[in-house]
mmCIF file of N, CA and C in Angstrom:
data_model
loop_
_atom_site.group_PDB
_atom_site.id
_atom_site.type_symbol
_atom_site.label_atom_id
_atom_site.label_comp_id
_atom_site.label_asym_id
_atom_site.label_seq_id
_atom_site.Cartn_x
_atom_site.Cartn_y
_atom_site.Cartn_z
ATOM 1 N N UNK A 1 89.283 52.430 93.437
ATOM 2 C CA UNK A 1 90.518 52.494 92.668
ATOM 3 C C UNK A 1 90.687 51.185 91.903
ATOM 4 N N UNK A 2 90.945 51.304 90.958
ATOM 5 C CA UNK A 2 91.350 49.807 90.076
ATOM 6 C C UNK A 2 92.498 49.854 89.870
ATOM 7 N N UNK A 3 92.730 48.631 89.708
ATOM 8 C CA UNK A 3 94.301 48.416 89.926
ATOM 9 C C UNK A 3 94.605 47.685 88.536
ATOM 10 N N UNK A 4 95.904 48.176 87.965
ATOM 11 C CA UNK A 4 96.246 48.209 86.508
ATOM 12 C C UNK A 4 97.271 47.346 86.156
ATOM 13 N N UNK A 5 97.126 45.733 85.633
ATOM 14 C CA UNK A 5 97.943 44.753 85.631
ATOM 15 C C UNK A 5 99.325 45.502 85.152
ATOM 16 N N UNK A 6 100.333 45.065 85.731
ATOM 17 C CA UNK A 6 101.592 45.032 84.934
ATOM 18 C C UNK A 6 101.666 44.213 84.016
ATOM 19 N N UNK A 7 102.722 44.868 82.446
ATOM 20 C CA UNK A 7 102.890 44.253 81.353
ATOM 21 C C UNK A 7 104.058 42.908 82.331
ATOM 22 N N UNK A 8 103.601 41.408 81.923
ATOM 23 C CA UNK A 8 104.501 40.509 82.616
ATOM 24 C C UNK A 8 105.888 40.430 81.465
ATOM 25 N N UNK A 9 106.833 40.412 82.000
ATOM 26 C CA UNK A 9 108.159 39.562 80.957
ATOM 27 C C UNK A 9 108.609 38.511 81.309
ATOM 28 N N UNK A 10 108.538 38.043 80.082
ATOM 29 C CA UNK A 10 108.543 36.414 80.360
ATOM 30 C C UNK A 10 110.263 36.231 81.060
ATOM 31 N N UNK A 11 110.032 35.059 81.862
ATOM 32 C CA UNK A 11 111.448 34.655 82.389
ATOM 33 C C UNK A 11 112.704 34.420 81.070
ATOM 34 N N UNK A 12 113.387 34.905 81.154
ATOM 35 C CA UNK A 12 114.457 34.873 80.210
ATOM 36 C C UNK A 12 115.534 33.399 80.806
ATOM 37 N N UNK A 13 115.381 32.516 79.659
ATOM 38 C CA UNK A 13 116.081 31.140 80.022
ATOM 39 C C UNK A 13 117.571 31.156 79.136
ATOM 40 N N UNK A 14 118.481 30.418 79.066
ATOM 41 C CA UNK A 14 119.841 30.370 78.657
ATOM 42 C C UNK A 14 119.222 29.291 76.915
ATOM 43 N N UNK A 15 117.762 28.810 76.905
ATOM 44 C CA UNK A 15 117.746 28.208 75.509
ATOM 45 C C UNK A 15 117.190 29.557 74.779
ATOM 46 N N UNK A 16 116.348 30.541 75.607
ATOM 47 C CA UNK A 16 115.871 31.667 75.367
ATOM 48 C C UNK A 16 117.273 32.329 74.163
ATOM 49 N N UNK A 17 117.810 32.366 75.376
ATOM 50 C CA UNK A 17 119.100 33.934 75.288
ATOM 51 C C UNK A 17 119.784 33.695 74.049
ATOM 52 N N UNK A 18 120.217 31.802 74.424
ATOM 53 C CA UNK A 18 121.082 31.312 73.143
ATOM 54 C C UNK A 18 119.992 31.859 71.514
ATOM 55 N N UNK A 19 118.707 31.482 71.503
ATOM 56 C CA UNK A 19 118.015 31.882 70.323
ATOM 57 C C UNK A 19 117.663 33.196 69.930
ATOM 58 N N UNK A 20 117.892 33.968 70.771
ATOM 59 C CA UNK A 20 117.723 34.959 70.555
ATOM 60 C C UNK A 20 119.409 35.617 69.884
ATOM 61 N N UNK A 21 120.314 35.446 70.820
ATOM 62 C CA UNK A 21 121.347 35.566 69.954
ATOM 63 C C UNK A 21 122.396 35.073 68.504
ATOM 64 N N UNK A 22 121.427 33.686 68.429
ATOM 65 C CA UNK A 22 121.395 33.169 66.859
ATOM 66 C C UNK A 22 120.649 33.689 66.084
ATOM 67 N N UNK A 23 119.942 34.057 66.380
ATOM 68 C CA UNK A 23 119.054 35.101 65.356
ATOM 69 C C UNK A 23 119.227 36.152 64.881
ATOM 70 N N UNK A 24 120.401 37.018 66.055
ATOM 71 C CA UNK A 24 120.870 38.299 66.189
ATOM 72 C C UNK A 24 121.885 38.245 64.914
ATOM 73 N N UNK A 25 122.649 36.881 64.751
ATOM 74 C CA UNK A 25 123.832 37.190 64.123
ATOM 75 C C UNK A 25 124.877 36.076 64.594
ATOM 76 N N UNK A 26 124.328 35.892 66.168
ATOM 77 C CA UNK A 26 125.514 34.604 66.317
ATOM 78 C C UNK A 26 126.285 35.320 67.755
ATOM 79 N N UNK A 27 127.024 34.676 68.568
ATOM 80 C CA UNK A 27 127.418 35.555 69.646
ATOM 81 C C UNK A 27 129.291 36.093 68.919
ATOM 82 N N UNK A 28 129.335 35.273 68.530
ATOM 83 C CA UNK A 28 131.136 35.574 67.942
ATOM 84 C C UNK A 28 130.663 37.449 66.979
ATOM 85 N N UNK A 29 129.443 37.218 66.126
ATOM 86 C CA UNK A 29 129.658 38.672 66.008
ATOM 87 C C UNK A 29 129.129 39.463 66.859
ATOM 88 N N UNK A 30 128.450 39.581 67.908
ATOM 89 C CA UNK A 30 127.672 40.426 68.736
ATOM 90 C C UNK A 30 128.993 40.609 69.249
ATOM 91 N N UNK A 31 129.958 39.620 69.944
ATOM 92 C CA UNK A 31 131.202 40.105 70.318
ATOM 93 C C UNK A 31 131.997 40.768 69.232
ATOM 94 N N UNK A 32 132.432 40.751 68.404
ATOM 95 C CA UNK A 32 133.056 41.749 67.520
ATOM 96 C C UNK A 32 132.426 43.444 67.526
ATOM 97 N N UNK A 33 131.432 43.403 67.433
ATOM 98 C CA UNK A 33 130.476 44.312 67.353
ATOM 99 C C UNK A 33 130.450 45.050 69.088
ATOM 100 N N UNK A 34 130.733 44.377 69.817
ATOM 101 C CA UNK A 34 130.425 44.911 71.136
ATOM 102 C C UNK A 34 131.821 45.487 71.260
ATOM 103 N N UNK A 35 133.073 44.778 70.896
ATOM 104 C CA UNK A 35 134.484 45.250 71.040
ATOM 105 C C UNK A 35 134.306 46.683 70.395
ATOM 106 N N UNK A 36 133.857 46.562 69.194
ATOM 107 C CA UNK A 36 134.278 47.646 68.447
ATOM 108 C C UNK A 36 133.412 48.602 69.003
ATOM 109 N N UNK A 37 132.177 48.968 69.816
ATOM 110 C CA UNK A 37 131.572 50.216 70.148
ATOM 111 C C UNK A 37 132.118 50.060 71.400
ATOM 112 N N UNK A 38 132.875 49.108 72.183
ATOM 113 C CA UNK A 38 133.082 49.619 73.459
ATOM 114 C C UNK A 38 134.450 50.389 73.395
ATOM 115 N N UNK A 39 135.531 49.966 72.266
ATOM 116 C CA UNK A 39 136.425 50.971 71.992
ATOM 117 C C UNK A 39 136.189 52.206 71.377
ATOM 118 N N UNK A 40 135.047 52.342 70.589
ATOM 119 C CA UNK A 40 134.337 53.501 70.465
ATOM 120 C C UNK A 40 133.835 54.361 71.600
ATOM 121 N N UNK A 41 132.711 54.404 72.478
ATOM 122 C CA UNK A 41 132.420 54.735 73.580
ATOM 123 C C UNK A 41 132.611 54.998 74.606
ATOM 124 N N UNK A 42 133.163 53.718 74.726
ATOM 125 C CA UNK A 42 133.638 53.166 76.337
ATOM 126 C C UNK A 42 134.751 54.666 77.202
ATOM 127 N N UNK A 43 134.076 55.023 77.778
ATOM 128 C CA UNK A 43 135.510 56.647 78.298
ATOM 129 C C UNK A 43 134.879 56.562 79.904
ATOM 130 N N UNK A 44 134.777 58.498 79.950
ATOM 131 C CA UNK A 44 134.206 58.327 81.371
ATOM 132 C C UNK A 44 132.591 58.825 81.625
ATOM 133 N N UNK A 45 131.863 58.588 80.654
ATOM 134 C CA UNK A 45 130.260 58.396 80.958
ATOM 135 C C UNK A 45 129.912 57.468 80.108
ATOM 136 N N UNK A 46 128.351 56.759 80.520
ATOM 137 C CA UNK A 46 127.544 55.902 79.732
ATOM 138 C C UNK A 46 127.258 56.306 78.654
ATOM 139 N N UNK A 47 126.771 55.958 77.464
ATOM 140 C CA UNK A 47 126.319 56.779 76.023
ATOM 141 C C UNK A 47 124.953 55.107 76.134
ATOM 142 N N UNK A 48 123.944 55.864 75.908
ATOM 143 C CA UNK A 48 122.540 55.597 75.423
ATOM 144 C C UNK A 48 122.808 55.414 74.092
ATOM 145 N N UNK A 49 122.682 54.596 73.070
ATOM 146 C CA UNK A 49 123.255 54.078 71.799
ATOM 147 C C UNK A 49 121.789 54.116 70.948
ATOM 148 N N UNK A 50 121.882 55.023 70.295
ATOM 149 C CA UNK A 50 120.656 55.105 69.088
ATOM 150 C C UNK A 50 120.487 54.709 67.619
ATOM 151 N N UNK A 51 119.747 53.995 67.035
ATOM 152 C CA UNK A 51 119.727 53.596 66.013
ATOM 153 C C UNK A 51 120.999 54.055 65.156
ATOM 154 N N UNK A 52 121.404 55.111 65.060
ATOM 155 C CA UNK A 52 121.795 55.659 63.945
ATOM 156 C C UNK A 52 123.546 55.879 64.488
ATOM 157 N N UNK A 53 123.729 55.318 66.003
ATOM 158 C CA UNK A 53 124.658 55.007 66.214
ATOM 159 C C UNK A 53 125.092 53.742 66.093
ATOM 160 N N UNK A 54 124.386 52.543 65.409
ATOM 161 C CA UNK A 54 124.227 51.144 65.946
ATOM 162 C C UNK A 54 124.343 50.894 64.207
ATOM 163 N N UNK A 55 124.483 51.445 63.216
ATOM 164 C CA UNK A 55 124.676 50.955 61.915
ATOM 165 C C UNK A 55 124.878 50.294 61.344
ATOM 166 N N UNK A 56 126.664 50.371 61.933
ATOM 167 C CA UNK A 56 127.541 49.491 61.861
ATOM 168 C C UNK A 56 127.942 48.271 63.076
ATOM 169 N N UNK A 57 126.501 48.121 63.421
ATOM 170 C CA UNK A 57 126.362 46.808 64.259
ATOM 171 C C UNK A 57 124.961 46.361 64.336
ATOM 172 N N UNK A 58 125.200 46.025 63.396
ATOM 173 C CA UNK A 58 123.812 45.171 62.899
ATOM 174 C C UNK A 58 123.320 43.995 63.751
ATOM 175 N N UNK A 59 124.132 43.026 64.168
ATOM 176 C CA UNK A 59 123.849 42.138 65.353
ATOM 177 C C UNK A 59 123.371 42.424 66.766
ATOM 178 N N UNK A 60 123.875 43.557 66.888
ATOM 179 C CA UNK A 60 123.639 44.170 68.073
ATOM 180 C C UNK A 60 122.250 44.615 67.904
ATOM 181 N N UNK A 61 122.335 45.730 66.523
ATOM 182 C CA UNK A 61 120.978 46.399 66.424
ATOM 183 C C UNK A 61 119.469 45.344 66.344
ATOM 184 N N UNK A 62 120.165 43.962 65.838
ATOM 185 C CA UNK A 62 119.032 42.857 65.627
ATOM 186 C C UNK A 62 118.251 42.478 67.176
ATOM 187 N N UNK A 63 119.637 41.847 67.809
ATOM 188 C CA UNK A 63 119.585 42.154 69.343
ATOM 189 C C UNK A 63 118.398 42.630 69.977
ATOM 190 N N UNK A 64 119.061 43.651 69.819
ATOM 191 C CA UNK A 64 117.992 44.743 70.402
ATOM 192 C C UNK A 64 116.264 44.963 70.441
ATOM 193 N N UNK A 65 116.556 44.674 68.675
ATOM 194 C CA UNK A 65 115.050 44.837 68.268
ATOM 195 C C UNK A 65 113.889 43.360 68.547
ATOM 196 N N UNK A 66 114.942 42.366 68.450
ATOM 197 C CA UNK A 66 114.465 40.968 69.407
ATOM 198 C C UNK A 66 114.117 41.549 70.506
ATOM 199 N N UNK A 67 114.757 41.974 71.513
ATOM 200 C CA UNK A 67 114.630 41.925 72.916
ATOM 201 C C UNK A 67 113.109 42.776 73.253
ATOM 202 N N UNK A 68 113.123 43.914 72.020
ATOM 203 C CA UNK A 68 112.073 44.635 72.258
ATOM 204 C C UNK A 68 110.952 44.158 72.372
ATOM 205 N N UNK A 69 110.411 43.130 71.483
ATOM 206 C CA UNK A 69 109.279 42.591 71.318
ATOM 207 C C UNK A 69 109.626 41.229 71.501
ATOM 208 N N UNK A 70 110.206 41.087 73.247
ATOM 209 C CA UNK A 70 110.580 39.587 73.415
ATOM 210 C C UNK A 70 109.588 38.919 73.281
ATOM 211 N N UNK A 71 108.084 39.912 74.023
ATOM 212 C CA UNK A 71 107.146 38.703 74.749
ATOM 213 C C UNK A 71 105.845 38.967 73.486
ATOM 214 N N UNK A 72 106.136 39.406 72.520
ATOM 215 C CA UNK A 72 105.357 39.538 71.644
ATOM 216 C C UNK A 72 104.492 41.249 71.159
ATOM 217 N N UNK A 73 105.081 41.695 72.271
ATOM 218 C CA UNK A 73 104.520 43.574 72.578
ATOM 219 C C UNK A 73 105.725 44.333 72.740
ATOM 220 N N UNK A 74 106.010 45.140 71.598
ATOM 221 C CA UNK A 74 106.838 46.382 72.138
ATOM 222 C C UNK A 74 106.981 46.711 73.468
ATOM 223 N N UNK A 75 107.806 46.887 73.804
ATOM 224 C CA UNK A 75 108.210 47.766 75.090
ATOM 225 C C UNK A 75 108.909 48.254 75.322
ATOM 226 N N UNK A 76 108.264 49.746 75.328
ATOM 227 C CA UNK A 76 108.650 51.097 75.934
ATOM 228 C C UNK A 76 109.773 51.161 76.403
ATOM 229 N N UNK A 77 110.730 50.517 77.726
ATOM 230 C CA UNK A 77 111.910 50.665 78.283
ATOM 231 C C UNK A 77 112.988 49.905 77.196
ATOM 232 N N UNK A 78 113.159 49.542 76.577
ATOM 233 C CA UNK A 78 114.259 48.827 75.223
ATOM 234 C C UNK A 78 115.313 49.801 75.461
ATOM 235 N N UNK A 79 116.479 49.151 75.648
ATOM 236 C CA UNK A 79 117.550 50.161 75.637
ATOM 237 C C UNK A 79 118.826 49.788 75.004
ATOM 238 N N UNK A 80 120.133 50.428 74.758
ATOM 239 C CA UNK A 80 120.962 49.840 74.154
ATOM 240 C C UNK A 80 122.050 50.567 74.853
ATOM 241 N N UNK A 81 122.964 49.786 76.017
ATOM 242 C CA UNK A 81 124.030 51.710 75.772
ATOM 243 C C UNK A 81 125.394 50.819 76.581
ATOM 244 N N UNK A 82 126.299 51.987 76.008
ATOM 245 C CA UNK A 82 127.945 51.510 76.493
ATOM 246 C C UNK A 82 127.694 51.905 77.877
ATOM 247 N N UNK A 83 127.732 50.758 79.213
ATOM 248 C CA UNK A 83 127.622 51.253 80.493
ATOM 249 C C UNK A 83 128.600 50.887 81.384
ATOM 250 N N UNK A 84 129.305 51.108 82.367
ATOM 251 C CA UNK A 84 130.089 50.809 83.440
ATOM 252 C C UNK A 84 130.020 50.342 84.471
ATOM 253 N N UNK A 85 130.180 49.764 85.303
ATOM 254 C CA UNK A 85 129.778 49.527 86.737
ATOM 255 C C UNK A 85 131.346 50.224 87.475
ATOM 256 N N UNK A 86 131.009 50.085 88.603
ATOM 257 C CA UNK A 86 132.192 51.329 89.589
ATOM 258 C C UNK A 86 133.054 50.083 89.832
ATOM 259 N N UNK A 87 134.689 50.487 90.251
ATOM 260 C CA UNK A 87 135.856 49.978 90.628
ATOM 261 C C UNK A 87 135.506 48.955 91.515
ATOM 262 N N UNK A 88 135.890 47.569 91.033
ATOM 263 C CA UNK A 88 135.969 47.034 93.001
ATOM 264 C C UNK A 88 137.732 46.182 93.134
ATOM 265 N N UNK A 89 137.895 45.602 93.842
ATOM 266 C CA UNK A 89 139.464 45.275 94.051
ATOM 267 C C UNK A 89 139.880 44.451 92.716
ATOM 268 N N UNK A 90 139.067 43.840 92.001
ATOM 269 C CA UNK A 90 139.566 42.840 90.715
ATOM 270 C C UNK A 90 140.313 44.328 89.877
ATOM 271 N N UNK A 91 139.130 45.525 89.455
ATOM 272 C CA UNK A 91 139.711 45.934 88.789
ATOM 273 C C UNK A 91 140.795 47.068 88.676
ATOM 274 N N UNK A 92 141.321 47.206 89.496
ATOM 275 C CA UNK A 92 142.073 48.023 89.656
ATOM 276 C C UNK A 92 141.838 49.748 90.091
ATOM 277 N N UNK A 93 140.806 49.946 90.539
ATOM 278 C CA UNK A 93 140.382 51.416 90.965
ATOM 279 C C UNK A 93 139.635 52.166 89.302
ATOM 280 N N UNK A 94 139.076 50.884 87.704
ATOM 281 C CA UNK A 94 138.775 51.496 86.876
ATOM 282 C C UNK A 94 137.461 50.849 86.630
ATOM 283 N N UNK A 95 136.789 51.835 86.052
ATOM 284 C CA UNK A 95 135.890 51.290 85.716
ATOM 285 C C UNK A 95 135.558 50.077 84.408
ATOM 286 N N UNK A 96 134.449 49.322 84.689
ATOM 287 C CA UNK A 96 134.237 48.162 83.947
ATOM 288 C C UNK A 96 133.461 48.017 83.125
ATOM 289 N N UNK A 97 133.502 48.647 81.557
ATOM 290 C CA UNK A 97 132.368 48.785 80.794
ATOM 291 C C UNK A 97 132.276 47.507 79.896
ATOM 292 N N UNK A 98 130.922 47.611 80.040
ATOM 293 C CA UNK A 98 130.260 46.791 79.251
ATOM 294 C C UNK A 98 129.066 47.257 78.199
ATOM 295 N N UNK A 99 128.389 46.298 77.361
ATOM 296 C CA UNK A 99 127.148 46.746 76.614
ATOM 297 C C UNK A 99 126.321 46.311 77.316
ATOM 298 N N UNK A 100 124.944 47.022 77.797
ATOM 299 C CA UNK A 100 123.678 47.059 78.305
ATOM 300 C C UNK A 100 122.711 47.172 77.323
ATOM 301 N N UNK A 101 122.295 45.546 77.476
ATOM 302 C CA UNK A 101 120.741 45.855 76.916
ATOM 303 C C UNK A 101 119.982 45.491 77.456
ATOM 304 N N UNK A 102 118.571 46.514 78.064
ATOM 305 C CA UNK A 102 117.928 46.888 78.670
ATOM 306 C C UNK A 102 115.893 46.451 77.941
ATOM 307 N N UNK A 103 115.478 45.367 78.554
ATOM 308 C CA UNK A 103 113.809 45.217 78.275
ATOM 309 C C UNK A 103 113.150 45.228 78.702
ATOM 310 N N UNK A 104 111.924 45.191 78.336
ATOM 311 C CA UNK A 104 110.803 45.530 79.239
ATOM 312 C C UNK A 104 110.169 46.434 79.546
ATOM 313 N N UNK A 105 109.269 46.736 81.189
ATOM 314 C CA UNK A 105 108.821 48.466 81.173
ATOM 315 C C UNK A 105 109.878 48.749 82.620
ATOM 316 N N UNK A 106 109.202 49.706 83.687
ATOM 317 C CA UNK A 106 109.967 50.494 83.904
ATOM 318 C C UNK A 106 110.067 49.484 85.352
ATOM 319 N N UNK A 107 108.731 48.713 85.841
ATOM 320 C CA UNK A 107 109.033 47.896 87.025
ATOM 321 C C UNK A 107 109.893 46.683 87.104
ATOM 322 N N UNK A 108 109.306 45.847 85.558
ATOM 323 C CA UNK A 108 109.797 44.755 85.299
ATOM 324 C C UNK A 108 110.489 44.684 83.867
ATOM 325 N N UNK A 109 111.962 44.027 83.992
ATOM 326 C CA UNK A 109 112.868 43.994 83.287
ATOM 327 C C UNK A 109 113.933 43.415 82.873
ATOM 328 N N UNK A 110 114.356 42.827 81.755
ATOM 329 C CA UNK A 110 115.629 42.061 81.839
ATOM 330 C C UNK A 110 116.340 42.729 81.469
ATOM 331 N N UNK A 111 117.985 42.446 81.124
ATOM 332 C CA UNK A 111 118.668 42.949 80.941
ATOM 333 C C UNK A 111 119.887 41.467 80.561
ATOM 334 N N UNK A 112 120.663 41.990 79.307
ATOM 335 C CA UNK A 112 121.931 41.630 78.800
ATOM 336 C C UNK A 112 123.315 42.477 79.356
ATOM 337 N N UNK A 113 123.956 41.700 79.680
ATOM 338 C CA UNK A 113 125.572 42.666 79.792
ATOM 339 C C UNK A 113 126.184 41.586 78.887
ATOM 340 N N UNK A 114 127.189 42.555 77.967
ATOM 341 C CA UNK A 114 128.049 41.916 77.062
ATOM 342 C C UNK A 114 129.428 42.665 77.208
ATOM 343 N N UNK A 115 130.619 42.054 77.846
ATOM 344 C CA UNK A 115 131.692 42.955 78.684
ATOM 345 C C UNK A 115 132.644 42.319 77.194
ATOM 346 N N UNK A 116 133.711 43.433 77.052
ATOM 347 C CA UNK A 116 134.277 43.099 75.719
ATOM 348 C C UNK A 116 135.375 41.365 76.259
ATOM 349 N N UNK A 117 134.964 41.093 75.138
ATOM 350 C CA UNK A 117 135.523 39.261 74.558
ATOM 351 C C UNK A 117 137.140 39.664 74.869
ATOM 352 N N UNK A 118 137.467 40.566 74.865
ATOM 353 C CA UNK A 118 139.390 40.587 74.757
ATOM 354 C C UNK A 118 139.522 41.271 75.998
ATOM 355 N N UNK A 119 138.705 40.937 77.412
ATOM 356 C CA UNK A 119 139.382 41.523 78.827
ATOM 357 C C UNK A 119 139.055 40.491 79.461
ATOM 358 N N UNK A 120 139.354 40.141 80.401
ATOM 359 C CA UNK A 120 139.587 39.323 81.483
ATOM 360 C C UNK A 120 137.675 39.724 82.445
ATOM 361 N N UNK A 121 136.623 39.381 82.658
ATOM 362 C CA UNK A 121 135.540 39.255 83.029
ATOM 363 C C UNK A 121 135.441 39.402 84.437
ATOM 364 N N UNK A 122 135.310 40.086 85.562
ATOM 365 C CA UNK A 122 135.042 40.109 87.083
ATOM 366 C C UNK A 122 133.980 40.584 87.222
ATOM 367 N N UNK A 123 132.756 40.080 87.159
ATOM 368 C CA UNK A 123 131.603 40.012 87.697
ATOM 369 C C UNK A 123 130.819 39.178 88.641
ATOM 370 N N UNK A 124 130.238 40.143 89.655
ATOM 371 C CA UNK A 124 129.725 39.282 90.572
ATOM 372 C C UNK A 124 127.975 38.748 90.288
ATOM 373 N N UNK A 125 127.532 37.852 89.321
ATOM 374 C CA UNK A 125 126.695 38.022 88.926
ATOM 375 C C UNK A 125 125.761 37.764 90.542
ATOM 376 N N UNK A 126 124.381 38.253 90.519
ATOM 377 C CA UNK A 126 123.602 37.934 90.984
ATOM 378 C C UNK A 126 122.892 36.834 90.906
ATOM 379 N N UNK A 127 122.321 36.283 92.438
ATOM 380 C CA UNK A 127 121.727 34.896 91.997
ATOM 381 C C UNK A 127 120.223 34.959 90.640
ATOM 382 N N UNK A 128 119.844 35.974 90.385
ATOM 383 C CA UNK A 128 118.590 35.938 89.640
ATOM 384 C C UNK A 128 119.092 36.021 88.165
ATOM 385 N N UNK A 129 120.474 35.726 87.669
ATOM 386 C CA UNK A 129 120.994 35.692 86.315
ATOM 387 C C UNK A 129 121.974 34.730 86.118
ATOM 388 N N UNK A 130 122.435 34.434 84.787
ATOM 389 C CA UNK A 130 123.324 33.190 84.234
ATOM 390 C C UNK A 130 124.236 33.880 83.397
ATOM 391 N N UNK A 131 125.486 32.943 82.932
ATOM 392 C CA UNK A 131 126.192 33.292 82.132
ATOM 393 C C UNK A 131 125.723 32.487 81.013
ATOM 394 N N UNK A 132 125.613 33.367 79.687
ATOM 395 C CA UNK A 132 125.366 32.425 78.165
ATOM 396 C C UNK A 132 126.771 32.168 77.673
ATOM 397 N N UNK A 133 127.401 33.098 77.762
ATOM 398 C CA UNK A 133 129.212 33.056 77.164
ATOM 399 C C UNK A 133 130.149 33.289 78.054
ATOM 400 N N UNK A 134 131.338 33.202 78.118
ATOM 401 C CA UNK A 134 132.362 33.431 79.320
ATOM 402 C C UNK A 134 132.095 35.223 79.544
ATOM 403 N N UNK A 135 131.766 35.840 78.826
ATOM 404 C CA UNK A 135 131.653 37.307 78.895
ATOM 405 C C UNK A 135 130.066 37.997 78.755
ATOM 406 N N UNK A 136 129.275 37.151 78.862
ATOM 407 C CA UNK A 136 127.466 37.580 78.376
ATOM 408 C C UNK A 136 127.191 37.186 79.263
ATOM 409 N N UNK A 137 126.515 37.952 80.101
ATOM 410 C CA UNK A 137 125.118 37.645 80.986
ATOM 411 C C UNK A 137 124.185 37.944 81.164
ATOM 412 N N UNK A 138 123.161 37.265 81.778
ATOM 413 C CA UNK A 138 121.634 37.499 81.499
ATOM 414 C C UNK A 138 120.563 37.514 82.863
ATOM 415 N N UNK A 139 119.918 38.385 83.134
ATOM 416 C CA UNK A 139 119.328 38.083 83.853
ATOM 417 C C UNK A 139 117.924 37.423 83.869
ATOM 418 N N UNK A 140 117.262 36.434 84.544
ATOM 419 C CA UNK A 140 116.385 35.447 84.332
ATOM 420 C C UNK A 140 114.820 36.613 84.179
#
């Protein structure tokens, strides 16, 4: 049996994240842009966000297409979508949506959360991620 390297992703650093989101557009519009599809979206399921939903968010859509070819190779798992995490005592019994963006393949992966700029933030990040903005986080 031979055994079939995994595609590696590179560690995602906070000089990383910051350049990648200057490139995108800047984080002040990725936040504008994230407000406005999470008041779009944001209800009671996730929405998977497709090009042709992402138009009119060009920073985001830049985002994205950075993240895809972080390490220099397309990859397959790239995702974009309005997502939630479940109730815990901060938020009141509601759910907590945020924007998910999703890289990499299917073992190994980073991921962005961008929770809208105009709510109050309760996340318990994990030790394997950082905050880039009072409301953006990243996992390493």
């Amino acid at each position: 049996m031979v055994a079939v390297e995994k595609s590696r992703v590179p560690e995602m650093t906070p000089e990383k994240a910051q350049k990648l989101f200057e490139r995108a557009g800047g984080v002040n519009e990725i936040n504008r842009e994230a407000s406005a599809l999470l008041n779009q979206w944001g209800g009671d399921n996730f929405k998977i966000l497709y090009e042709s939903e992402l138009t009119k968010s060009p920073a985001i859509y830049s985002l994205y297409t950075n993240c895809e070819t972080y390490s220099g190779e397309p990859y397959s798992g790239t995702s974009v979508a309005v997502w939630y995490d479940f109730p815990n005592d901060n938020t009141d019994g509601k759910h907590v949506w945020f924007i998910k963006i999703e890289f990499g393949n299917h073992e190994l992966h980073k991921r962005f959360y961008i929770f809208n700029p105009n709510q109050p933030v309760t996340f318990n990040m994990p030790s394997n991620w950082f905050q880039v903005t009072s409301n953006i986080f990243a996992s390493k």
